[in-house]
PDB file of C-alpha atoms in Angstrom:
ATOM      1  CA  MET H   1     -51.343 -43.263  28.764  1.00 67.00           C
ATOM      2  CA  ALA H   2     -48.154 -44.057  30.605  1.00 80.00           C
ATOM      3  CA  TRP H   3     -46.103 -42.484  28.118  1.00 80.00           C
ATOM      4  CA  ARG H   4     -48.147 -39.267  28.865  1.00 81.00           C
ATOM      5  CA  GLN H   5     -47.454 -39.109  32.384  1.00 81.00           C
ATOM      6  CA  LEU H   6     -43.772 -40.257  31.876  1.00 79.00           C
ATOM      7  CA  LEU H   7     -43.405 -36.787  29.329  1.00 77.00           C
ATOM      8  CA  LEU H   8     -45.221 -34.663  31.774  1.00 75.00           C
ATOM      9  CA  ALA H   9     -43.131 -35.497  34.464  1.00 81.00           C
ATOM     10  CA  CYS H  10     -39.966 -34.915  32.319  1.00 78.00           C
ATOM     11  CA  CYS H  11     -41.400 -31.494  31.438  1.00 78.00           C
ATOM     12  CA  LEU H  12     -41.909 -30.630  35.069  1.00 75.00           C
ATOM     13  CA  SER H  13     -38.787 -31.948  36.273  1.00 81.00           C
ATOM     14  CA  ALA H  14     -36.588 -29.945  33.440  1.00 79.00           C
ATOM     15  CA  ALA H  15     -38.784 -26.599  34.324  1.00 78.00           C
ATOM     16  CA  VAL H  16     -37.702 -27.107  38.137  1.00 78.00           C
ATOM     17  CA  LEU H  17     -34.273 -27.593  37.084  1.00 73.00           C
ATOM     18  CA  LEU H  18     -34.167 -24.609  34.737  1.00 75.00           C
ATOM     19  CA  THR H  19     -35.701 -22.290  37.191  1.00 79.00           C
ATOM     20  CA  THR H  20     -32.998 -23.501  40.108  1.00 75.00           C
ATOM     21  CA  LEU H  21     -30.116 -23.159  37.417  1.00 70.00           C
ATOM     22  CA  GLN H  22     -31.168 -19.413  36.339  1.00 71.00           C
ATOM     23  CA  GLU H  23     -31.494 -18.338  40.266  1.00 70.00           C
ATOM     24  CA  GLY H  24     -27.864 -19.853  40.893  1.00 63.00           C
ATOM     25  CA  ALA H  25     -26.433 -18.265  37.787  1.00 56.00           C
ATOM     26  CA  GLY H  26     -28.051 -14.910  38.619  1.00 54.00           C
ATOM     27  CA  ALA H  27     -26.286 -15.160  42.149  1.00 53.00           C
ATOM     28  CA  ALA H  28     -22.983 -16.311  40.508  1.00 51.00           C
ATOM     29  CA  VAL H  29     -23.381 -13.453  37.681  1.00 51.00           C
ATOM     30  CA  GLY H  30     -23.823 -10.741  40.444  1.00 53.00           C
ATOM     31  CA  THR H  31     -20.516 -11.735  41.833  1.00 56.00           C
ATOM     32  CA  GLN H  32     -19.119 -12.070  38.267  1.00 58.00           C
ATOM     33  CA  GLN H  33     -20.445  -8.309  37.582  1.00 61.00           C
ATOM     34  CA  GLU H  34     -19.039  -6.783  40.605  1.00 63.00           C
ATOM     35  CA  ALA H  35     -15.754  -8.241  39.578  1.00 62.00           C
ATOM     36  CA  GLY H  36     -16.005  -7.071  36.165  1.00 65.00           C
ATOM     37  CA  GLN H  37     -17.233  -3.724  37.047  1.00 74.00           C
ATOM     38  CA  ASP H  38     -13.895  -3.182  39.399  1.00 74.00           C
ATOM     39  CA  VAL H  39     -11.896  -4.112  36.037  1.00 71.00           C
ATOM     40  CA  TRP H  40     -13.730  -1.816  34.226  1.00 69.00           C
ATOM     41  CA  GLU H  41     -13.116   1.022  36.616  1.00 74.00           C
ATOM     42  CA  ASP H  42      -9.279   0.182  36.279  1.00 73.00           C
ATOM     43  CA  VAL H  43      -9.656   0.037  32.443  1.00 66.00           C
ATOM     44  CA  GLU H  44     -11.473   3.349  32.435  1.00 66.00           C
ATOM     45  CA  GLN H  45      -8.749   4.986  34.667  1.00 68.00           C
ATOM     46  CA  LYS H  46      -6.374   3.909  32.224  1.00 67.00           C
ATOM     47  CA  ILE H  47      -8.073   5.007  28.880  1.00 70.00           C
ATOM     48  CA  PHE H  48     -10.105   8.080  29.993  1.00 69.00           C
ATOM     49  CA  MET H  49      -8.745  11.518  31.740  1.00 68.00           C
ATOM     50  CA  GLN H  50     -10.457  13.170  34.429  1.00 72.00           C
ATOM     51  CA  GLU H  51     -13.233  15.597  33.684  1.00 74.00           C
ATOM     52  CA  SER H  52     -11.492  18.512  34.810  1.00 72.00           C
ATOM     53  CA  ASP H  53      -8.390  17.780  32.461  1.00 72.00           C
ATOM     54  CA  ALA H  54     -10.715  16.907  29.541  1.00 68.00           C
ATOM     55  CA  SER H  55     -12.504  20.345  29.866  1.00 68.00           C
ATOM     56  CA  ASN H  56      -9.337  22.163  30.146  1.00 69.00           C
ATOM     57  CA  PHE H  57      -8.202  20.300  27.025  1.00 65.00           C
ATOM     58  CA  LEU H  58     -11.332  21.130  25.280  1.00 62.00           C
ATOM     59  CA  LYS H  59     -11.239  24.845  26.575  1.00 66.00           C
ATOM     60  CA  ARG H  60      -7.779  25.579  25.228  1.00 66.00           C
ATOM     61  CA  ARG H  61      -8.804  26.694  21.872  1.00 64.00           C
ATOM     62  CA  GLY H  62     -12.218  26.585  20.113  1.00 67.00           C
ATOM     63  CA  LYS H  63     -12.952  26.194  16.558  1.00 67.00           C
ATOM     64  CA  ARG H  64     -13.324  29.594  15.970  1.00 72.00           C
ATOM     65  CA  SER H  65     -10.700  31.125  18.303  1.00 76.00           C
ATOM     66  CA  PRO H  66      -7.318  32.154  17.007  1.00 83.00           C
ATOM     67  CA  LYS H  67      -4.565  29.649  16.877  1.00 83.00           C
ATOM     68  CA  SER H  68      -1.493  30.387  19.129  1.00 86.00           C
ATOM     69  CA  GLN H  69       1.647  31.804  17.570  1.00 90.00           C
ATOM     70  CA  ASP H  70       3.271  28.241  18.459  1.00 88.00           C
ATOM     71  CA  GLU H  71       0.721  26.589  16.134  1.00 87.00           C
ATOM     72  CA  VAL H  72       1.205  28.880  13.456  1.00 90.00           C
ATOM     73  CA  ASN H  73       4.937  28.674  13.280  1.00 93.00           C
ATOM     74  CA  ALA H  74       4.718  24.845  13.241  1.00 91.00           C
ATOM     75  CA  GLU H  75       2.237  25.134  10.397  1.00 92.00           C
ATOM     76  CA  ASN H  76       4.231  27.487   8.486  1.00 95.00           C
ATOM     77  CA  ARG H  77       7.384  25.202   9.223  1.00 94.00           C
ATOM     78  CA  GLN H  78       5.609  22.407   7.793  1.00 95.00           C
ATOM     79  CA  LYS H  79       4.282  24.147   4.713  1.00 95.00           C
ATOM     80  CA  LEU H  80       7.893  25.547   4.059  1.00 95.00           C
ATOM     81  CA  ARG H  81       9.472  21.712   4.447  1.00 95.00           C
ATOM     82  CA  ALA H  82       6.889  20.506   1.961  1.00 95.00           C
ATOM     83  CA  ASN H  83       7.447  23.323  -0.499  1.00 96.00           C
ATOM     84  CA  GLU H  84      11.378  22.492  -0.231  1.00 96.00           C
ATOM     85  CA  LEU H  85      10.639  18.949  -0.450  1.00 96.00           C
ATOM     86  CA  ARG H  86       8.436  19.269  -3.721  1.00 97.00           C
ATOM     87  CA  ARG H  87      10.756  21.770  -5.236  1.00 97.00           C
ATOM     88  CA  GLU H  88      13.784  19.403  -4.878  1.00 97.00           C
ATOM     89  CA  TYR H  89      11.728  16.511  -6.195  1.00 97.00           C
ATOM     90  CA  TYR H  90      10.851  18.606  -9.230  1.00 97.00           C
ATOM     91  CA  GLU H  91      14.353  19.863  -9.805  1.00 97.00           C
ATOM     92  CA  GLU H  92      15.850  16.655  -9.641  1.00 97.00           C
ATOM     93  CA  GLN H  93      12.976  15.181 -12.316  1.00 97.00           C
ATOM     94  CA  ARG H  94      13.857  18.170 -14.463  1.00 97.00           C
ATOM     95  CA  ASN H  95      17.697  17.396 -14.229  1.00 97.00           C
ATOM     96  CA  GLU H  96      16.944  13.863 -15.113  1.00 97.00           C
ATOM     97  CA  PHE H  97      14.765  14.860 -17.976  1.00 97.00           C
ATOM     98  CA  GLU H  98      17.338  17.300 -19.289  1.00 97.00           C
ATOM     99  CA  ASN H  99      20.133  14.681 -19.353  1.00 97.00           C
ATOM    100  CA  PHE H 100      18.005  12.088 -21.010  1.00 97.00           C
ATOM    101  CA  VAL H 101      17.516  14.942 -23.804  1.00 97.00           C
ATOM    102  CA  GLU H 102      21.029  15.638 -23.982  1.00 97.00           C
ATOM    103  CA  GLU H 103      22.327  12.034 -24.412  1.00 97.00           C
ATOM    104  CA  GLN H 104      19.423  11.604 -27.029  1.00 97.00           C
ATOM    105  CA  ASN H 105      20.849  14.705 -28.913  1.00 97.00           C
ATOM    106  CA  HIS H 106      24.311  13.378 -28.787  1.00 96.00           C
ATOM    107  CA  GLU H 107      23.234   9.922 -30.038  1.00 96.00           C
ATOM    108  CA  GLN H 108      21.305  11.230 -32.705  1.00 96.00           C
ATOM    109  CA  GLU H 109      24.314  13.924 -33.618  1.00 95.00           C
ATOM    110  CA  GLU H 110      26.743  11.041 -33.604  1.00 95.00           C
ATOM    111  CA  ARG H 111      24.235   8.764 -35.829  1.00 95.00           C
ATOM    112  CA  SER H 112      24.061  11.537 -38.397  1.00 94.00           C
ATOM    113  CA  ARG H 113      27.974  12.237 -38.432  1.00 93.00           C
ATOM    114  CA  GLU H 114      28.604   8.482 -39.088  1.00 93.00           C
ATOM    115  CA  ALA H 115      25.764   8.720 -41.775  1.00 92.00           C
ATOM    116  CA  ILE H 116      27.245  11.692 -43.478  1.00 89.00           C
ATOM    117  CA  GLU H 117      30.757  10.207 -43.172  1.00 88.00           C
ATOM    118  CA  GLN H 118      29.596   6.832 -44.632  1.00 88.00           C
ATOM    119  CA  TRP H 119      27.811   8.986 -47.370  1.00 86.00           C
ATOM    120  CA  ARG H 120      31.114  10.860 -48.318  1.00 81.00           C
ATOM    121  CA  GLN H 121      33.048   8.089 -48.452  1.00 82.00           C
ATOM    122  CA  TRP H 122      31.043   5.771 -50.772  1.00 83.00           C
ATOM    123  CA  HIS H 123      30.549   8.933 -53.092  1.00 78.00           C
ATOM    124  CA  TYR H 124      34.071   9.944 -53.163  1.00 74.00           C
ATOM    125  CA  ASP H 125      35.691   9.212 -56.712  1.00 71.00           C
ATOM    126  CA  GLY H 126      39.511   9.903 -55.743  1.00 68.00           C
ATOM    127  CA  LEU H 127      39.984  12.620 -58.092  1.00 70.00           C
ATOM    128  CA  HIS H 128      39.102  15.544 -56.106  1.00 66.00           C
ATOM    129  CA  PRO H 129      40.003  16.383 -52.393  1.00 63.00           C
ATOM    130  CA  SER H 130      37.619  15.396 -49.732  1.00 63.00           C
ATOM    131  CA  TYR H 131      34.440  17.820 -49.041  1.00 60.00           C
ATOM    132  CA  LEU H 132      36.254  19.698 -46.224  1.00 61.00           C
ATOM    133  CA  TYR H 133      39.177  20.819 -48.594  1.00 60.00           C
ATOM    134  CA  ASN H 134      36.957  21.369 -51.536  1.00 59.00           C
ATOM    135  CA  ARG H 135      35.273  24.282 -50.209  1.00 62.00           C
ATOM    136  CA  HIS H 136      34.467  27.652 -52.251  1.00 64.00           C
ATOM    137  CA  HIS H 137      36.003  30.628 -50.528  1.00 61.00           C
ATOM    138  CA  ILE H 138      34.266  34.077 -51.255  1.00 56.00           C
TER     139      ILE H 138
END
């Protein structure tokens, strides 16, 4: 029976302690909330603009209203620059490919010429002049 009374006394004291702490925390939170609200207002002033500025910003041009000439010119300059860069890139790629193909053709011609020359040397019997001087002219 004594342990039940002890448990009841502990629970009662815990409840009283929690209520007093909650009231004290509420008062402390109130001052912290006010301080936090002041800080929040400072942050809002740094991040957000005034309503009049915001409405002027949004009223400048709606979705369906025509673009200003400056906006059109800026977009055209961006498009022209992009086209120029694209043209330069593809021209450079084409030049590199043409150089590669030309080099491959030269190598192939060189290999063919060497093979033909070797064939002529191998089959030359020494009795007749070489192929270049043994042409039949009509």
